[in-house]
XYZ file of C-alpha atoms in Angstrom:
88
model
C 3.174 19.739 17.533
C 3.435 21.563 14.112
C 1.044 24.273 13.379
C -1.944 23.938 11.467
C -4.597 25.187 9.501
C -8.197 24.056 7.597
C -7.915 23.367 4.180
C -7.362 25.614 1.131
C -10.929 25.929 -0.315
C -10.960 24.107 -3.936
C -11.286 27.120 -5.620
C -8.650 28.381 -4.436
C -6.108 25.221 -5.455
C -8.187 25.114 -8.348
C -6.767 29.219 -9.590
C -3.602 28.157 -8.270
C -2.647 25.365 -9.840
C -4.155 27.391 -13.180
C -1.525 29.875 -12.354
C 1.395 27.472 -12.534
C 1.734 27.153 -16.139
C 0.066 30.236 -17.205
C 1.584 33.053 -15.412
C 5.040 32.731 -16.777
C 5.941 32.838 -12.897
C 7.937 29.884 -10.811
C 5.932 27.659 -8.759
C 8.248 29.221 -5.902
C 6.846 32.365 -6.988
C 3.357 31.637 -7.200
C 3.509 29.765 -3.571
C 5.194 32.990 -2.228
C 2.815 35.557 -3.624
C -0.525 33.509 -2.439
C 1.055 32.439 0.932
C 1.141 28.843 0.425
C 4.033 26.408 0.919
C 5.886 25.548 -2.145
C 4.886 21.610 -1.424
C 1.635 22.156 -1.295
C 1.483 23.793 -4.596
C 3.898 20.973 -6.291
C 1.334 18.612 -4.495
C -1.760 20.401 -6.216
C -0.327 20.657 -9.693
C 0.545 16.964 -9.245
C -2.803 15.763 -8.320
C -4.400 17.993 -10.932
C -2.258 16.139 -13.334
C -3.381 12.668 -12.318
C -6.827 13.498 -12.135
C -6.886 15.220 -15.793
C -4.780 11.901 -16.875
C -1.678 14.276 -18.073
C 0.044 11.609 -15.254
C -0.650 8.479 -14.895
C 2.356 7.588 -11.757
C 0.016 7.433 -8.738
C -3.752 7.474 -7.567
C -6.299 10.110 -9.039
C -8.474 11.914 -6.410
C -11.728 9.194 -7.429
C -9.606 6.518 -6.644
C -7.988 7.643 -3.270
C -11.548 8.545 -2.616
C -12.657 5.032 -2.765
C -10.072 3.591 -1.257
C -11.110 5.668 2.251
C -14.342 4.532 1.916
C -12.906 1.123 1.308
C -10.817 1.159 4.535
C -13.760 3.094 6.196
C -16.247 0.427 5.822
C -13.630 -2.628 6.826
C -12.590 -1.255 9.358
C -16.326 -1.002 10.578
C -17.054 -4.376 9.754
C -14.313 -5.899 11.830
C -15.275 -4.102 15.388
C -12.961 -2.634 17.823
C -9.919 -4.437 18.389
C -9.804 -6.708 21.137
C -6.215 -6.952 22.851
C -4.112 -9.668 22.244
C -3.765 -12.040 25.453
C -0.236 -11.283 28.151
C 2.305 -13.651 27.515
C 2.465 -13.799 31.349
């Protein structure tokens, strides 16, 4: 299994998305001087952009946000999952 960690705190996506377009730096850059992947920043900068409506190609944090609560509570209402019968 991969290695991971806990989350970035917000704040700290928060600065480093700021940093993208201000800095004058490449997001490569930026990832490598505050020791995140470079995905993870692209991924930050992207949702940033949904959620400020600068993008409009996929969901914004509110939205994914209801949709887990959505699945959350269906999935509650429907039970455990009994198995299906043998075919024996």
């Amino acid at each position: 299994m991969g290695r991971t960690r806990p989350p970035y705190p917000p704040g700290f996506r928060v600065e480093a998305v700021r940093l993208v377009p201000e800095s004058g730096k490449s997001a490569y850059r930026i990832a490598q001087d505050l020791g995140v992947a470079e995905q993870s920043l692209r991924n930050w900068v992207k949702q940033a952009d949904l959620d400020s409506g600068r993008h409009s190609d996929g969901l914004t944090t509110e939205q994914r946000e209801i949709l887990r609560r959505a699945a959350a509570y269906f999935a509650q209402e429907t039970g455990p999952r009994r198995p299906l019968p043998s075919a024996s």
